[in-house]
Coordinates of C-alpha atoms in Angstrom, one line a residue:
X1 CA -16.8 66.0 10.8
X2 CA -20.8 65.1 11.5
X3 CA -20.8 61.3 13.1
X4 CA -23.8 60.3 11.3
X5 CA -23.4 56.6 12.9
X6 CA -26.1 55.6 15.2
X7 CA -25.2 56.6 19.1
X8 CA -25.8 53.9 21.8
X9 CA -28.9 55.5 23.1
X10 CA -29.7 55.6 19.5
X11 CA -29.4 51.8 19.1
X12 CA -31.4 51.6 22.8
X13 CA -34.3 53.6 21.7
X14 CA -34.7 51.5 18.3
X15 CA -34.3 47.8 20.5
X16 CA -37.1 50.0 22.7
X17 CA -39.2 50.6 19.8
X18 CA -38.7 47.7 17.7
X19 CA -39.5 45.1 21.1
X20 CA -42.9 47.4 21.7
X21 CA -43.7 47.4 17.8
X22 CA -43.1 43.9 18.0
X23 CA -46.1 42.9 20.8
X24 CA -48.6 45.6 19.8
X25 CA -48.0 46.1 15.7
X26 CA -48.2 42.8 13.8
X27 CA -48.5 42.4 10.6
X28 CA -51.9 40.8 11.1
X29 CA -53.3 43.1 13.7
X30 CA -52.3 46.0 10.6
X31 CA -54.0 44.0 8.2
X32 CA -57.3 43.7 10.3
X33 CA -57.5 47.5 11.3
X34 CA -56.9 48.8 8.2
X35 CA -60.0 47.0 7.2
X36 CA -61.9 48.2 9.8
X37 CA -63.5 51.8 10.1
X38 CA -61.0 52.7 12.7
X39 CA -57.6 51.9 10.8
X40 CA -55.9 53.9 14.2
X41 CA -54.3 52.4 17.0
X42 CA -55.1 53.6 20.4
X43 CA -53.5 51.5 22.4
X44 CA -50.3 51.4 20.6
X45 CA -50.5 55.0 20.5
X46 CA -51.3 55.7 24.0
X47 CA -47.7 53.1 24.3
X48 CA -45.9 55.3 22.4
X49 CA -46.3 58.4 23.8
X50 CA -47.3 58.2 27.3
X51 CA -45.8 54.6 28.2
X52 CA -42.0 55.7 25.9
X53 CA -42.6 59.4 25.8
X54 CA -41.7 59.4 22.5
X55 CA -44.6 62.3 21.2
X56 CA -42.4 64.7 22.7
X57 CA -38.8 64.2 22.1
X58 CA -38.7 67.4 19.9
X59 CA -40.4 69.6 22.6
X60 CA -38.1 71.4 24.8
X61 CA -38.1 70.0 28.7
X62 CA -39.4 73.3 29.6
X63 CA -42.2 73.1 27.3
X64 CA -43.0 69.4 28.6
X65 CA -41.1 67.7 26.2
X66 CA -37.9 65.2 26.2
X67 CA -35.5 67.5 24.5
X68 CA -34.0 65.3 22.6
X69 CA -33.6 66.1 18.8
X70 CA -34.2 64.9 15.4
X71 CA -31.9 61.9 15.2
X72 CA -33.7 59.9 18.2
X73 CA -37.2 61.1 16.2
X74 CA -35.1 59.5 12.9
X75 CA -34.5 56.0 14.9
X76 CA -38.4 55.9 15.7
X77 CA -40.0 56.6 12.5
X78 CA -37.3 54.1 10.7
X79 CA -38.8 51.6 13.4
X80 CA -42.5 53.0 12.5
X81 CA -41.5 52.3 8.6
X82 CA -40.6 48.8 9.5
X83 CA -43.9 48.4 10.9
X84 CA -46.4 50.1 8.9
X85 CA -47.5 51.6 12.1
X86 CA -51.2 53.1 12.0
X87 CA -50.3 56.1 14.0
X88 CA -50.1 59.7 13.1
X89 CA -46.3 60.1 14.9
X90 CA -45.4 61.8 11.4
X91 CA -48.0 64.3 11.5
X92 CA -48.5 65.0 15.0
X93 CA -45.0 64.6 16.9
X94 CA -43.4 66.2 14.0
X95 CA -44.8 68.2 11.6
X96 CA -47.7 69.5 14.2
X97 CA -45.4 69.8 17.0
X98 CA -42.7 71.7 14.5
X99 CA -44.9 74.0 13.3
X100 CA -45.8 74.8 17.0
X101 CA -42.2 74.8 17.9
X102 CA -41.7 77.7 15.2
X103 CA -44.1 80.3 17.2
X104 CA -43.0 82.4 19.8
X105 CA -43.6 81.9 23.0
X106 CA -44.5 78.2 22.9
X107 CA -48.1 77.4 23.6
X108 CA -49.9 75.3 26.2
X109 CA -50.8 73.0 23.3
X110 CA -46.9 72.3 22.4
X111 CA -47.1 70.1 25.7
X112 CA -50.2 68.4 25.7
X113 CA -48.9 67.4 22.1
X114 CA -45.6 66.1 23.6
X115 CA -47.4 64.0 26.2
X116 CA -49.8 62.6 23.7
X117 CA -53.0 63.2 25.5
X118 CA -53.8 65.0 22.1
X119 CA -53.0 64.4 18.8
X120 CA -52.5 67.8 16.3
X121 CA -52.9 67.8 12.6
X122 CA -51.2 70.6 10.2
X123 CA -53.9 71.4 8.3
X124 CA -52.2 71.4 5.0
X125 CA -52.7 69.2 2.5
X126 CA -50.2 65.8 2.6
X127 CA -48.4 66.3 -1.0
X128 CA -47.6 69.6 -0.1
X129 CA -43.5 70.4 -0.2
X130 CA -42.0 72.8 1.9
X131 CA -41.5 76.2 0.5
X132 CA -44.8 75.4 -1.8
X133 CA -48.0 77.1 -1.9
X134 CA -51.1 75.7 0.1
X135 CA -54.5 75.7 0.9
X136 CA -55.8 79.0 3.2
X137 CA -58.9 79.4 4.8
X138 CA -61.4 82.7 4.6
X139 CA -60.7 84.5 8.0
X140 CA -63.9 86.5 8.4
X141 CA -65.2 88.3 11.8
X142 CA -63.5 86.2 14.3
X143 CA -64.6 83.1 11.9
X144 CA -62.5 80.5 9.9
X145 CA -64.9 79.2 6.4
X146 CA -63.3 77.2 3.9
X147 CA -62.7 73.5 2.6
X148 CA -58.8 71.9 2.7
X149 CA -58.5 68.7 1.0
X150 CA -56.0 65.7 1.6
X151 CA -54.9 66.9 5.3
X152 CA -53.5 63.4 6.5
X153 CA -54.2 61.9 10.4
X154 CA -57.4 64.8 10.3
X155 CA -59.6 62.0 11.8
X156 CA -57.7 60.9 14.4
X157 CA -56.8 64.6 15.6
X158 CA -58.0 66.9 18.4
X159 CA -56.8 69.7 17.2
X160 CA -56.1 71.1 13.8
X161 CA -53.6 73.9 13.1
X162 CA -55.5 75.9 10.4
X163 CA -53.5 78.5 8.3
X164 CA -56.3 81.3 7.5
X165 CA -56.0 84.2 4.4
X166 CA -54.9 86.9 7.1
X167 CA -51.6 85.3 7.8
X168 CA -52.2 84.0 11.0
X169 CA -51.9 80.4 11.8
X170 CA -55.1 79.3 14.1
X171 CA -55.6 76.4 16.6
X172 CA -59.3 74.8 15.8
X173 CA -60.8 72.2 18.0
X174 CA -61.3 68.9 15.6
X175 CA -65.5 68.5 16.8
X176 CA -65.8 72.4 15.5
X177 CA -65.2 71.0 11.8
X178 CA -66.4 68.2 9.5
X179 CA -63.9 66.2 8.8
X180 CA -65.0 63.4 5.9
X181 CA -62.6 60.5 4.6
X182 CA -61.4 61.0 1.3
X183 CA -60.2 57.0 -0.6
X184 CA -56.6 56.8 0.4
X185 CA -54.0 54.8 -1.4
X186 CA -52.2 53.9 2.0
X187 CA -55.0 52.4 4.2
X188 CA -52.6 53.0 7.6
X189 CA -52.6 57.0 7.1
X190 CA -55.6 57.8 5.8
X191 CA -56.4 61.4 4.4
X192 CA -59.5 63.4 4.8
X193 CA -61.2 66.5 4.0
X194 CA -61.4 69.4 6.6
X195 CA -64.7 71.9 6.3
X196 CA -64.9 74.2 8.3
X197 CA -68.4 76.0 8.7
X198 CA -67.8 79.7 10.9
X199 CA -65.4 77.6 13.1
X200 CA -64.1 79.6 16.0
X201 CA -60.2 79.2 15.5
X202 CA -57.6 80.6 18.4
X203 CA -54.7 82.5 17.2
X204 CA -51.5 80.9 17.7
X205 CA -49.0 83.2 15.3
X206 CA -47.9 83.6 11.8
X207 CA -48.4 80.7 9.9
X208 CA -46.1 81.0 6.7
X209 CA -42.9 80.6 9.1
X210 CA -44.5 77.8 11.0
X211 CA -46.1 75.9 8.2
X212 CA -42.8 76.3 6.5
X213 CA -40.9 74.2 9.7
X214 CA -42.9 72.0 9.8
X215 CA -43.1 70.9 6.7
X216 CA -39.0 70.8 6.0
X217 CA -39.2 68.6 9.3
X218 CA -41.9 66.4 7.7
X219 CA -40.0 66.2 4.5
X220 CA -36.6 65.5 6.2
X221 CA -37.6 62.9 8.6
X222 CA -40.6 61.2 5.8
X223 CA -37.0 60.4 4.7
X224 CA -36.3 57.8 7.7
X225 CA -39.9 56.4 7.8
X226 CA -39.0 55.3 3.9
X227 CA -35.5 53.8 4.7
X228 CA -37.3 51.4 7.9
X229 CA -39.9 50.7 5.0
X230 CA -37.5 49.8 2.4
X231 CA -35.2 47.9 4.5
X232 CA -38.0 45.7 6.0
X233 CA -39.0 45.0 2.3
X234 CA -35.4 44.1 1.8
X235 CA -34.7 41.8 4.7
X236 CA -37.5 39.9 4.2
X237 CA -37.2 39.0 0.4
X238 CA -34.0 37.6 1.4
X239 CA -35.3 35.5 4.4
X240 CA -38.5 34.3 2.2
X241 CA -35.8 33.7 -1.1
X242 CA -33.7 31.4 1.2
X243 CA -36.4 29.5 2.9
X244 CA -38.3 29.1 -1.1
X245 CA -37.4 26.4 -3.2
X246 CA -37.3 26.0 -6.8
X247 CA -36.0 22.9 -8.7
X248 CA -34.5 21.6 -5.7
X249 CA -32.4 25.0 -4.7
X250 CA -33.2 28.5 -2.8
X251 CA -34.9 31.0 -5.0
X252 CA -32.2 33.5 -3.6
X253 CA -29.5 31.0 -5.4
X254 CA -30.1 32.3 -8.6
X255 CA -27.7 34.5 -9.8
X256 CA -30.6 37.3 -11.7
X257 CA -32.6 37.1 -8.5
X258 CA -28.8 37.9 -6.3
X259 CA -28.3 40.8 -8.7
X260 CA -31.2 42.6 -8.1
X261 CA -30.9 42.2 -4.4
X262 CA -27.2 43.3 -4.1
X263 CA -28.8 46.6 -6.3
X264 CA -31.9 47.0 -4.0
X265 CA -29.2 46.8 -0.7
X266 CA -26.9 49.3 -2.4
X267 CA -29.7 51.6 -2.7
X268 CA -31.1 50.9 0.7
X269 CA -27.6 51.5 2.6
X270 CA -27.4 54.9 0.1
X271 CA -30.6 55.9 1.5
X272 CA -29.9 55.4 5.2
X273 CA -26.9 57.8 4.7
X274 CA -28.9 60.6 3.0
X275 CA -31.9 59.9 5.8
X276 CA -29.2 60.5 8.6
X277 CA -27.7 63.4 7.0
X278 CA -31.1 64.9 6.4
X279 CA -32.1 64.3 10.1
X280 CA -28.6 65.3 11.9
X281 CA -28.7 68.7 10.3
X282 CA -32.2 69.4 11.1
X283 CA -30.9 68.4 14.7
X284 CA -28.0 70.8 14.9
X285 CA -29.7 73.6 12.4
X286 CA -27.6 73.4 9.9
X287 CA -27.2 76.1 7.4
X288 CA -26.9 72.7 5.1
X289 CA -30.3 71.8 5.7
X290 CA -32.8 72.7 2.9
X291 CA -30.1 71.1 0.7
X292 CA -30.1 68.0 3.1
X293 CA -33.5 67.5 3.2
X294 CA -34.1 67.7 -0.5
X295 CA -31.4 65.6 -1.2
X296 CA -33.1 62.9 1.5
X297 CA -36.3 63.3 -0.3
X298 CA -35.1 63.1 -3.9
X299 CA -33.2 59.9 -2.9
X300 CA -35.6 58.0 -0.4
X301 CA -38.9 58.3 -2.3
X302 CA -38.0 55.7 -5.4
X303 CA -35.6 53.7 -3.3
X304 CA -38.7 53.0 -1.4
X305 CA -41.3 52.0 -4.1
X306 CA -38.7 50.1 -5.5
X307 CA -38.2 48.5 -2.4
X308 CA -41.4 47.3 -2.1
X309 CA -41.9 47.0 -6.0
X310 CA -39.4 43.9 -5.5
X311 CA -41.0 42.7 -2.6
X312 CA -44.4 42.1 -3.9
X313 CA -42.7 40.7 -7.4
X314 CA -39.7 38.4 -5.3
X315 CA -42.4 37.0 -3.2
X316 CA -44.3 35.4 -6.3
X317 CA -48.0 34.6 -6.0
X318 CA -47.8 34.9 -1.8
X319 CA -47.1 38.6 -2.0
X320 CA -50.0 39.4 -4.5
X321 CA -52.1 38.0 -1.9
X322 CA -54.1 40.7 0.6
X323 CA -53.2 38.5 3.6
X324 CA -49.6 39.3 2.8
X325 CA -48.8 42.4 4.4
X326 CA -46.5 43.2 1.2
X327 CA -49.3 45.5 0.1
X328 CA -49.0 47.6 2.8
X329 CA -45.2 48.6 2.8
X330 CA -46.2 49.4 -1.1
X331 CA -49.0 51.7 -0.8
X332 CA -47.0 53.6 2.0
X333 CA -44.1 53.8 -0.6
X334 CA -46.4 55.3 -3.0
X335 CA -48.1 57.5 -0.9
X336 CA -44.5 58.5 0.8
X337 CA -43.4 59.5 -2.5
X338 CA -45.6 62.2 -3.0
X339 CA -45.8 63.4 0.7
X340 CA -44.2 66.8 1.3
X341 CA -43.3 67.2 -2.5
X342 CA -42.7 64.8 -5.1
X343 CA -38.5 63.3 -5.6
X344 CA -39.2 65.2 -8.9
X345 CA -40.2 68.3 -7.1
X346 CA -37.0 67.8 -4.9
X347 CA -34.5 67.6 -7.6
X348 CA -35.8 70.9 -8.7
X349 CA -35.6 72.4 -5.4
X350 CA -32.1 71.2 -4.7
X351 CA -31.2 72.9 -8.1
X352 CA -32.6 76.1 -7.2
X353 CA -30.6 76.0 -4.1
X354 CA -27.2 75.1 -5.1
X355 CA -27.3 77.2 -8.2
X356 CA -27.1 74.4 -10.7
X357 CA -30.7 74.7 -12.5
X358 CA -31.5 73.5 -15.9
X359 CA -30.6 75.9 -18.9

């Protein structure tokens, strides 16, 4: 039977994570780059990946990587979630570095991923699910023309892997394209459109295998990012209703207010065991795993808005406020629930694949 408990070096890596989160992600420092025109952290970046190596624990030790697997990724983006973190781990450790991971024989760029020195972007659109169609680019005498909207993390990137109308799946250098910001719902992972003008593009493989990778990965592991988000949102409605007073007693005392906490935990311990299901069978490559991952996702998305939902509304007039970070964990949780296909989108999906659709 799977062990789907956390590992000791799974509980080290998160005490890791959570102690470097805590000095170089606070809630403040969020809050003031996300209003700035650079809502990216370097630094805490630059931490993560070449301080931790934590870019490359997919990639193979030959390749450069950590070869560690999908569970200690799970751990870090559940810490990520906690922290809103303004860093494109999602899109560049995982779904970039997946898709990569799918092509035969790995290329140089799979390890200068894994050390972070650059970041890569999928160059499909973020509400994308896996299995879906998507965006493709005019492949035209050695050329790449086209426009591809909503590709998330495209202005941080160095490098964008651009699926063209030939099949093929081609590596473009980001200051070969213009890449414009598009108004993003969730200020800490900002979307953007990707033109590309003739753009000379290098030919990594097929890209409907690759794309398809890393996109399950994205969807499977979104999963964990939602459960650090919705359990932050959880842990600290409880510490603000015991510390807030009304008529002389804690907010949390009140029995309405305990009843939609002990539903909102319920849901949150649910969604941990779907997230770790999701992420140990995409660790082990489960046959189980398209089922997994859809499950995850049809689960996780809600329990997160909801999540945060209650945070903003159990917080009272503080967590309306934009210096409360509140607003951050719920525009993440509403952005997340459309990344790599909709719950609704899910549910359909799972149907499909355990032969139990509709009438």
């Amino acid at each position: 039977m799977t062990d789907l408990l956390y590992s000791e070096e799974e509980e080290a890596l998160r005490a890791a994570v959570r102690d470097l989160l805590a000095d170089h992600c606070d809630a403040a420092g969020v809050l003031a780059r996300v209003e700035s025109d650079t809502p990216y952290d370097p630094e805490l970046w630059k931490a993560l990946a070449d301080g931790m190596g934590l870019a490359g624990l997919l990639v193979p030790e030959s390749s450069g990587g950590q070869g560690a697997t999908h569970r200690e990724v799970a751990v870090v983006l559940e810490e990520l979630g906690r922290a809103v973190a303004p860093v494109p781990y999602l899109t560049s450790a995982v779904v970039a570095t997946e898709a990569l991971l799918a092509i035969p024989p790995a290329d140089d760029l799979l390890g200068e991923l894994a050390s972070g020195r650059r970041i890569g972007a999928l160059a499909v659109a973020l509400n994308v699910a896996p299995g879906a169609a998507y965006q493709l680019v005019r492949h035209e005498n050695g050329a790449l023309h086209g426009e591809l909207t909503g590709i998330a993390d495209a202005a941080v990137a160095d490098v964008l892997l651009v699926p063209a109308d030939d099949g093929g799946l081609y590596a473009v250098e980001a200051d070969a394209v213009t890449v414009s910001p598009q108004v993003s719902l969730d200020l800490t992972r900002p979307v953007a459109t990707v033109l590309l003008e003739g753009a000379a593009g290098r030919l990594l493989g097929d890209a409907e295998p690759a794309v398809r990778r890393g996109l399950r990965a994205g969807a499977g592991l979104l999963a964990s990012e939602q459960l650090g988000l919705a359990d932050w949102c959880l842990t600290e409605t409880v510490r603000h209703l015991k510390d807030r007073k009304q008529f002389n007693r804690p907010v949390g005392g009140f029995q309405a207010i305990k009843h939609r906490l002990a539903q909102l935990w319920l849901e949150v311990v649910n969604t941990r065991a779907a997230a770790r299901n999701a992420a140990d069978t995409l660790a082990t490559g489960s046959t189980d795993a398209d089922v997994a991952v859809a499950v995850a996702q049809a689960y996780a998305a809600p329990v997160a808005v909801h999540a945060a939902e209650e945070a903003v509304q159990l917080h009272g007039g503080i967590g309306m406020t934009w210096e409360h970070p509140v607003h951050l964990y719920l525009k993440r949780a509403k952005a997340d629930s459309i990344a790599y296909g909709t719950a609704g989108g899910h549910r359909e999906a799972l149907a499909e694949l355990v032969d139990l659709r509709a009438p």
